[in-house]
Short mmCIF file of C-alpha atoms in Angstrom, two decimals:
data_model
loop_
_atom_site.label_atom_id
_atom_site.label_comp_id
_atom_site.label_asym_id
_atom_site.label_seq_id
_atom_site.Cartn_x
_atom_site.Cartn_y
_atom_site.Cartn_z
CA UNK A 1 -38.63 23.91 -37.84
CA UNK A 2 -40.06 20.52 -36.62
CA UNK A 3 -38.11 19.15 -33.77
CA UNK A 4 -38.39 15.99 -31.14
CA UNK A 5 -37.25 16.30 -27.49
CA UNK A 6 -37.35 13.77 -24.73
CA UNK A 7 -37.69 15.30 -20.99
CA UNK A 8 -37.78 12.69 -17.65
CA UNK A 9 -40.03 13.89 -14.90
CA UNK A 10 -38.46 11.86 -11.89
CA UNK A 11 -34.50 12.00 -12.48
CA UNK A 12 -32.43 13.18 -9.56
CA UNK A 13 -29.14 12.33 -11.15
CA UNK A 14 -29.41 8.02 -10.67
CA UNK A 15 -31.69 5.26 -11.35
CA UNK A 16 -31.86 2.22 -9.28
CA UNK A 17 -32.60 -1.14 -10.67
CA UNK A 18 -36.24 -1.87 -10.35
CA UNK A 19 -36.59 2.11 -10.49
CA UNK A 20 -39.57 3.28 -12.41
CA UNK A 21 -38.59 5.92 -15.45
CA UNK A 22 -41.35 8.78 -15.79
CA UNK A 23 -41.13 10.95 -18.77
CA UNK A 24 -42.17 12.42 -21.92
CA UNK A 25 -42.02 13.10 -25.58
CA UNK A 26 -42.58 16.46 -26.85
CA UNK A 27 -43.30 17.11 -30.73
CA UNK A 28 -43.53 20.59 -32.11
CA UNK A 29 -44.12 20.16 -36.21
CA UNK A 30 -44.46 23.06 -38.27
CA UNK A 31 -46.98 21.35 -41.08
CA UNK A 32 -48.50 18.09 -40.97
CA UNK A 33 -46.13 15.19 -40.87
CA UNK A 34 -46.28 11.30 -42.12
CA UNK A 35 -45.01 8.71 -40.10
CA UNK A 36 -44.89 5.53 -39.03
CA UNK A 37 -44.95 5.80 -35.50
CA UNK A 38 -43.36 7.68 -31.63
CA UNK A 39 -41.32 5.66 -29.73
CA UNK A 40 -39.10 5.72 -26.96
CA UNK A 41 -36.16 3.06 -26.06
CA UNK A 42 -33.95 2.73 -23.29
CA UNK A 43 -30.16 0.82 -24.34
CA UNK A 44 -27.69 0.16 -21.77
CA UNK A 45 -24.72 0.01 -24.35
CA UNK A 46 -21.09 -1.42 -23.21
CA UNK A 47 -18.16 -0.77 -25.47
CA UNK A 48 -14.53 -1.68 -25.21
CA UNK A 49 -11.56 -0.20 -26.90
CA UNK A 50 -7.73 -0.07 -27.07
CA UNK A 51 -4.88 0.14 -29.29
CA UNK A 52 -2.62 -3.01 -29.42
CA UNK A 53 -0.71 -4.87 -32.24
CA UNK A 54 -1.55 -7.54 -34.87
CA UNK A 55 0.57 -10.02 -36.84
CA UNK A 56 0.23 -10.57 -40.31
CA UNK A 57 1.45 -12.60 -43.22
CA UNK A 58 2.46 -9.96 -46.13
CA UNK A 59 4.97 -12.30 -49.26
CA UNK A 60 5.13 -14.84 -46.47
CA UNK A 61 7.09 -12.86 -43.90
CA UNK A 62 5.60 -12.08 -40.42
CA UNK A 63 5.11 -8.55 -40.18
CA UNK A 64 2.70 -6.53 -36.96
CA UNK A 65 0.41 -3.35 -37.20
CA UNK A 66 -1.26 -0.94 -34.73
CA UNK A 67 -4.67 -2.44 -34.61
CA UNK A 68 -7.75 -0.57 -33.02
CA UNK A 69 -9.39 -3.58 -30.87
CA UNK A 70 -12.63 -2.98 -30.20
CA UNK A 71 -15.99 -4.39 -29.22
CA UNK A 72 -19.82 -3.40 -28.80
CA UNK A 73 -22.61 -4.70 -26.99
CA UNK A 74 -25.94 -4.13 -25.72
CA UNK A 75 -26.51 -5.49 -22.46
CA UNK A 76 -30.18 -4.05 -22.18
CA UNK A 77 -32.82 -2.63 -24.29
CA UNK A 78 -36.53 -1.61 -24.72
CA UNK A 79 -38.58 -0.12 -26.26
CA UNK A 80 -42.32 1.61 -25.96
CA UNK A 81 -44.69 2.90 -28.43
CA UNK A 82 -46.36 5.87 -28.02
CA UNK A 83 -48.00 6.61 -31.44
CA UNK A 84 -48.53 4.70 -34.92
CA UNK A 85 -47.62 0.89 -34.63
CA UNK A 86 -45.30 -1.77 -36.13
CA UNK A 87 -46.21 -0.83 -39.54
CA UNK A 88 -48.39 1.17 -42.00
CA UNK A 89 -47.95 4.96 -41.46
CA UNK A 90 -50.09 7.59 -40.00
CA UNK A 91 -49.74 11.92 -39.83
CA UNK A 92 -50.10 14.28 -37.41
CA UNK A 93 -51.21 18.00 -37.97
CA UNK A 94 -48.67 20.74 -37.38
CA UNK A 95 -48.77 21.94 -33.76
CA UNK A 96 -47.35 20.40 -30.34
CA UNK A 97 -47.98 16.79 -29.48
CA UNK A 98 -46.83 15.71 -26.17
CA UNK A 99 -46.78 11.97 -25.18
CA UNK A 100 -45.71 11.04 -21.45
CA UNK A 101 -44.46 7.44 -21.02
CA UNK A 102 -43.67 5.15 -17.88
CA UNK A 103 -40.79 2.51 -17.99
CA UNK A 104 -39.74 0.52 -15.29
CA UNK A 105 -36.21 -1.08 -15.01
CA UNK A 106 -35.35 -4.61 -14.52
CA UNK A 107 -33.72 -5.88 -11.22
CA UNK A 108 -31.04 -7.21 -12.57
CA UNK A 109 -28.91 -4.63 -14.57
CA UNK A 110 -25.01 -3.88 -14.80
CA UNK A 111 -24.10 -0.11 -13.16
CA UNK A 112 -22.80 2.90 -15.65
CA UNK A 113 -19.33 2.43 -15.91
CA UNK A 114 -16.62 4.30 -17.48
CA UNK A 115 -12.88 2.84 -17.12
CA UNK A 116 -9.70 2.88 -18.87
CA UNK A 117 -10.55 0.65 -21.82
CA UNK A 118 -14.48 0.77 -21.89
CA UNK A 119 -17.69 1.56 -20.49
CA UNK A 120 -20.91 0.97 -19.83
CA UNK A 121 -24.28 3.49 -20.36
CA UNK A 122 -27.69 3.83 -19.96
CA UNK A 123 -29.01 6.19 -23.24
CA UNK A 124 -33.24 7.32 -23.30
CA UNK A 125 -33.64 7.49 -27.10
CA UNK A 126 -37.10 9.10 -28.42
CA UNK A 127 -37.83 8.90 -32.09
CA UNK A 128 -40.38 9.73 -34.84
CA UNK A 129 -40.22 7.29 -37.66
CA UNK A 130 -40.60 8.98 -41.03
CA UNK A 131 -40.71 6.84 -44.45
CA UNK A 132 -38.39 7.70 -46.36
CA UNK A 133 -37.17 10.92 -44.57
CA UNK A 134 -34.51 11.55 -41.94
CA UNK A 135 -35.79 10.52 -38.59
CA UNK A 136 -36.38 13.26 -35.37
CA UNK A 137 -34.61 11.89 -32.82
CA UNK A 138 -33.54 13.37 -28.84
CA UNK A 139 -31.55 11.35 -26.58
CA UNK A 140 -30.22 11.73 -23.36
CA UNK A 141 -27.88 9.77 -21.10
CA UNK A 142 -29.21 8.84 -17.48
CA UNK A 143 -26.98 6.65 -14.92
CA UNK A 144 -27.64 3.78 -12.95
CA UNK A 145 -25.97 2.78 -10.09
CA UNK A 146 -26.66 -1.05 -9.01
CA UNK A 147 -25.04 -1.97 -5.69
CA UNK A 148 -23.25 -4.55 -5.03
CA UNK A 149 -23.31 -6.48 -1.51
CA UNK A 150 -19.66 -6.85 -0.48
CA UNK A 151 -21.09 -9.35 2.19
CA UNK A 152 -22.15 -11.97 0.12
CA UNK A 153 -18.07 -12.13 -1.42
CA UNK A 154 -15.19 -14.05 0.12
CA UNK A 155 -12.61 -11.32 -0.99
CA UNK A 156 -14.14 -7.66 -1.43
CA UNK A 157 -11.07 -5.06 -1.73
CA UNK A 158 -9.50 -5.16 -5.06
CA UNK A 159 -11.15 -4.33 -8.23
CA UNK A 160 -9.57 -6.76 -11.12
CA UNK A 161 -11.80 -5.89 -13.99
CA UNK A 162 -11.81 -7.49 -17.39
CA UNK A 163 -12.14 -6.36 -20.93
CA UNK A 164 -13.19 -8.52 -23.93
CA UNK A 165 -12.97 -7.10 -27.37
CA UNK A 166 -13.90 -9.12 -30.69
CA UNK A 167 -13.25 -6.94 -33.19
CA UNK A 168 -11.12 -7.56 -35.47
CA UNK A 169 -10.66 -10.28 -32.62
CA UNK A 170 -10.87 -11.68 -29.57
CA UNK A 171 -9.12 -9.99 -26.98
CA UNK A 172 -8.81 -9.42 -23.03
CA UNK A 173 -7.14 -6.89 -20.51
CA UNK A 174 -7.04 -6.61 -17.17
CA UNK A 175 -7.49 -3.49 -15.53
CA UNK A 176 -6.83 -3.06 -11.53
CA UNK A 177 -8.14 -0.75 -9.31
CA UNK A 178 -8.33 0.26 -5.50
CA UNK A 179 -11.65 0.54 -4.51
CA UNK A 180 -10.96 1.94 -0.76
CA UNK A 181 -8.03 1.71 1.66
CA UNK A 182 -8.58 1.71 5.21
CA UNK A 183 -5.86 2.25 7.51
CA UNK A 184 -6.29 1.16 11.24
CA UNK A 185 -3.18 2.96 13.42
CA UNK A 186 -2.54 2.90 17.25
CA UNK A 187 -2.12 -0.85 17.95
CA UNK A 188 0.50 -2.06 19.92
CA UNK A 189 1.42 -5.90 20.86
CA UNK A 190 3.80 -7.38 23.53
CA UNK A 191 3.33 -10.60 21.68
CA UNK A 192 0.76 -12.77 20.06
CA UNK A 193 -2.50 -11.09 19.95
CA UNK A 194 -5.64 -11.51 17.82
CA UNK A 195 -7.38 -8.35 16.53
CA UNK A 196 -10.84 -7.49 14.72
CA UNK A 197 -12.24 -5.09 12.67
CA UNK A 198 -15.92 -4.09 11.98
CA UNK A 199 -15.04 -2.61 8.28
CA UNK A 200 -17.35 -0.41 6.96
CA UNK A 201 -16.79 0.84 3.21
CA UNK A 202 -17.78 4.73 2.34
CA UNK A 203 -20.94 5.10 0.97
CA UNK A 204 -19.74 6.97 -1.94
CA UNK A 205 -17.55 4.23 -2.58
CA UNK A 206 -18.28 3.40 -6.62
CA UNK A 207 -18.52 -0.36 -7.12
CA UNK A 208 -19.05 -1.49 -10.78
CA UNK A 209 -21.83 -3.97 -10.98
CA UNK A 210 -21.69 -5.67 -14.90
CA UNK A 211 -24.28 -8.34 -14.17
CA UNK A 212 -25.62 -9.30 -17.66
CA UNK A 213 -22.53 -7.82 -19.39
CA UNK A 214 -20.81 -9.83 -22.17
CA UNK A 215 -17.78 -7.55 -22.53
CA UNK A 216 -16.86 -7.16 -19.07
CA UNK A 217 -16.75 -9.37 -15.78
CA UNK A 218 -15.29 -8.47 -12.45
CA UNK A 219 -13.05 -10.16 -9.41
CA UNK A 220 -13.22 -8.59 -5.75
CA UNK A 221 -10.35 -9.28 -3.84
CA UNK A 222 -9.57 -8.38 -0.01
CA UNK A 223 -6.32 -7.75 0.60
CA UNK A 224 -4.83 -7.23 4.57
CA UNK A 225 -1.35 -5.98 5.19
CA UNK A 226 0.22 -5.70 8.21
CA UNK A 227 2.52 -3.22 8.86
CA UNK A 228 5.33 -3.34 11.99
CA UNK A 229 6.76 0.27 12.95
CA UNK A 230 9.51 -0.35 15.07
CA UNK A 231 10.66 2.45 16.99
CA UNK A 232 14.00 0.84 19.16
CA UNK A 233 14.82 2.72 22.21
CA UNK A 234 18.90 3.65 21.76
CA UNK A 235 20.38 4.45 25.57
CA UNK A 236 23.30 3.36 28.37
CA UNK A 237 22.86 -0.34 29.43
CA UNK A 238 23.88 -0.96 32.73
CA UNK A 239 26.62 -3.44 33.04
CA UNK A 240 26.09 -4.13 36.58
CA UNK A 241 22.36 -5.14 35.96
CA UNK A 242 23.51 -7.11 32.90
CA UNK A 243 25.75 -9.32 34.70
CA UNK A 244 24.23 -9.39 37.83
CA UNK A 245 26.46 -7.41 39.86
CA UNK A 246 24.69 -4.57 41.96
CA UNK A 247 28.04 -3.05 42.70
CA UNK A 248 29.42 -3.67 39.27
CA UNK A 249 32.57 -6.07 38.40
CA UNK A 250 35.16 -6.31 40.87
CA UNK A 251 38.69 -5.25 39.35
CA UNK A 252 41.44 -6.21 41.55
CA UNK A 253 43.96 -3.65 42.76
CA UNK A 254 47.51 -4.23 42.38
CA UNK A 255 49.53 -3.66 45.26
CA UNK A 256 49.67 -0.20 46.76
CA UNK A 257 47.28 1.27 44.20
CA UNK A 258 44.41 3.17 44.57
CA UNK A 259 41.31 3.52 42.28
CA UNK A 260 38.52 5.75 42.95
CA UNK A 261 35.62 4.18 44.21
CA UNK A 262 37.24 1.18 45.67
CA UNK A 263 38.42 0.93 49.32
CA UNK A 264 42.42 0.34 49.70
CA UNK A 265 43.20 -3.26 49.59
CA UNK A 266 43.52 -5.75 52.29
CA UNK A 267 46.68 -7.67 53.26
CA UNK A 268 47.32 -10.36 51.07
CA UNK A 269 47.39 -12.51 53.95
CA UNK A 270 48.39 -16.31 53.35
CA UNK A 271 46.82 -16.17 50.27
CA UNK A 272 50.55 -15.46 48.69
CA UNK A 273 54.02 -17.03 49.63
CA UNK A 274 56.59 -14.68 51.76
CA UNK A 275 59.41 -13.48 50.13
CA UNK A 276 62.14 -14.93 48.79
CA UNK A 277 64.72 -15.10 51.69
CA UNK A 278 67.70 -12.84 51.21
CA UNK A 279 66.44 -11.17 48.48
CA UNK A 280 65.45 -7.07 49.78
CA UNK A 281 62.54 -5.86 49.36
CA UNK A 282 62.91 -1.96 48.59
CA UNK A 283 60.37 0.22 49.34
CA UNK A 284 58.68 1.58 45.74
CA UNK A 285 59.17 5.36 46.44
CA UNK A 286 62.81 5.56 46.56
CA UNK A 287 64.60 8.49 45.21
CA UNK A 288 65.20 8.38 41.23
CA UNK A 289 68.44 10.37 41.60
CA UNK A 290 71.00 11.04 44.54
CA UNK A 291 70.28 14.34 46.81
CA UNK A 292 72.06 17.56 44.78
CA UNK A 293 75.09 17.92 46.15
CA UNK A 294 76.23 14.45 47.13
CA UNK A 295 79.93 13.21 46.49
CA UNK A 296 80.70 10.07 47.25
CA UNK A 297 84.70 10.71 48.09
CA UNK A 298 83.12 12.80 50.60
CA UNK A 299 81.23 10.00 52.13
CA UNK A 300 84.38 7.21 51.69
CA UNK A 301 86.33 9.98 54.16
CA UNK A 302 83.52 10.40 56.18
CA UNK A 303 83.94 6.36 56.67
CA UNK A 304 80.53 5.70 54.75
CA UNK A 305 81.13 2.39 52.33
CA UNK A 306 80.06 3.17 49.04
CA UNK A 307 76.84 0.74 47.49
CA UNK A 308 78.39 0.37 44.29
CA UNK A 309 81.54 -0.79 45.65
CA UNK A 310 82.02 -4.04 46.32
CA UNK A 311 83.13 -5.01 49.77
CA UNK A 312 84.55 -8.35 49.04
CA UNK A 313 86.13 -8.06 45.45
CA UNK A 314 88.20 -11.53 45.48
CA UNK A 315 85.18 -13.55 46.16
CA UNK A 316 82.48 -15.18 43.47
CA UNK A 317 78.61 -14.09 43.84
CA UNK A 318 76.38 -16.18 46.43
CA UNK A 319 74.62 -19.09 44.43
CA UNK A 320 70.86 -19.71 44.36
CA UNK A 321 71.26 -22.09 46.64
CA UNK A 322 72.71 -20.45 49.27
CA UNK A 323 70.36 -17.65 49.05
CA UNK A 324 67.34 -19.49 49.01
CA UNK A 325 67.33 -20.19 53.16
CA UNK A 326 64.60 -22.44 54.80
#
């Protein structure tokens, strides 16, 4: 059984732009075999897809359907002979033919991409064109990775990546994603301070490069938050440092009462008026209840007078007046 396969000689699992493409074509045809020519062609294919909803006019009412949006593009192709020509057709004899090739990339070429509603690929098609026979054909699919230089943007963080579609119409979406997030801990700021970062993306970091695409286009944006951890310290405050009181506030003693901490109070001195005049002052600790076994007939015989007798019953109480003495 005839058969057509294409092998690379210098693939390590990437191709750069610029990047040089060493191969070859290997034919193994069991009898001798018209054609028109060997070839080899590289396509870097993008496609977009997703399922959305279309209107429609059906007995002139509005109605919608699920519509597969879609759209297809080659960003990049060529192609190399390596037998036979443009046209006209030629034979080979039945045996192995091998042909190696050399292609060399452009510098300027979009990175394989695969994302949520498209992609973009890099495909190494070898064919033998047969007249009017089915073609032998091998492919394989290589990728490219095209780097872009976050230094030449204003705002390299956030991937916003757009989708075009224009079949059976036009269409966009916008697809985010986070290409890295770097996290800088251990500051702290008694307040206003200026600080700055050298950052330095991961090499392994995949950034989509879809320079000559038509379907897609991309938007790097750097994003800085700032994040405040508060941590508040919950304790005693000292209300003697708060007010400015080393030995704390003064609470005044009343009269022949004594609080811990506090010497006994002084004399009040002149800073209060004397006593009223004829008024008594009784000492505070006097007995709440007379002695057990007191009778007061006992003390009228013993000559005693009684306090709750009064001494002169015919005549009125003293007046205010006559109590209040100068």
């Amino acid at each position: 059984m005839s058969q057509c396969k294409v092998w690379l000689d210098n693939y390590s699992g990437q191709y750069y732009p610029g990047a040089q493409i060493q191969g070859k074509v290997v034919l193994n045809l069991d009898g001798d075999t018209k054609l028109r020519g060997v070839k080899v062609k590289i396509i870097c294919h993008e496609h977009t897809e997703w399922l959305g909803t279309e209107s429609y006019y059906e007995d002139n009412e509005q109605k919608s359907r699920d519509t597969l949006f879609k759209g297809d593009n080659d960003a990049f192709a060529t192609e190399l002979i390596l037998y036979g020509g443009q046209s006209g057709t030629t034979s080979l004899p039945v045996g192995q033919h091998i042909y190696p090739f050399n292609l060399n990339l452009p510098n300027n070429l979009p990175a394989t991409f695969h994302g949520e509603h498209g992609s973009v690929s890099y495909k190494l098609i070898a064919t033998v064109d047969r007249p009017m026979a089915l073609d032998y054909e091998d492919q394989l699919i290589f990728v490219v990775l095209a780097p872009v230089n976050l230094n030449l943007l204003q705002q390299p963080d956030l991937l916003i990546i757009t989708c075009l579609v224009d079949d059976p119409s036009k269409e966009e979406r916008v697809q985010n994603n986070i290409l890295v997030e770097l996290n800088e801990v251990g500051l702290g700021a008694h307040g206003e301070h200026t600080y700055t970062f050298s950052v330095m993306l991961p090499m392994n970091v995949p950034i989509p490069n879809f320079s000559q695409c038509k379907l897609f286009k991309v938007q790097y944006v750097y994003k800085v938050d700032l994040e405040i951890l508060m941590y508040p310290e919950v304790g005693n405050i000292e209300i003697n440092q708060a007010g400015g009181h080393p030995g704390g506030f003064s609470i005044p003693a009343t009269a022949g009462e004594f609080i811990p901490g506090y010497p006994y109070p002084e004399g009040p001195g002149t800073q209060y008026p004397p006593p009223v005049g004829g008024v008594p002052v009784y000492p505070r600790l006097l007995p709440s209840a007379p002695p057990s076994g007191f009778d007061p007939k006992a003390q009228e015989i013993s000559g005693i007078p009684n306090r709750n007798e009064n001494p002169h019953p015919d005549q009125p109480p003293p007046s205010y007046d006559s109590l209040n003495m100068n």
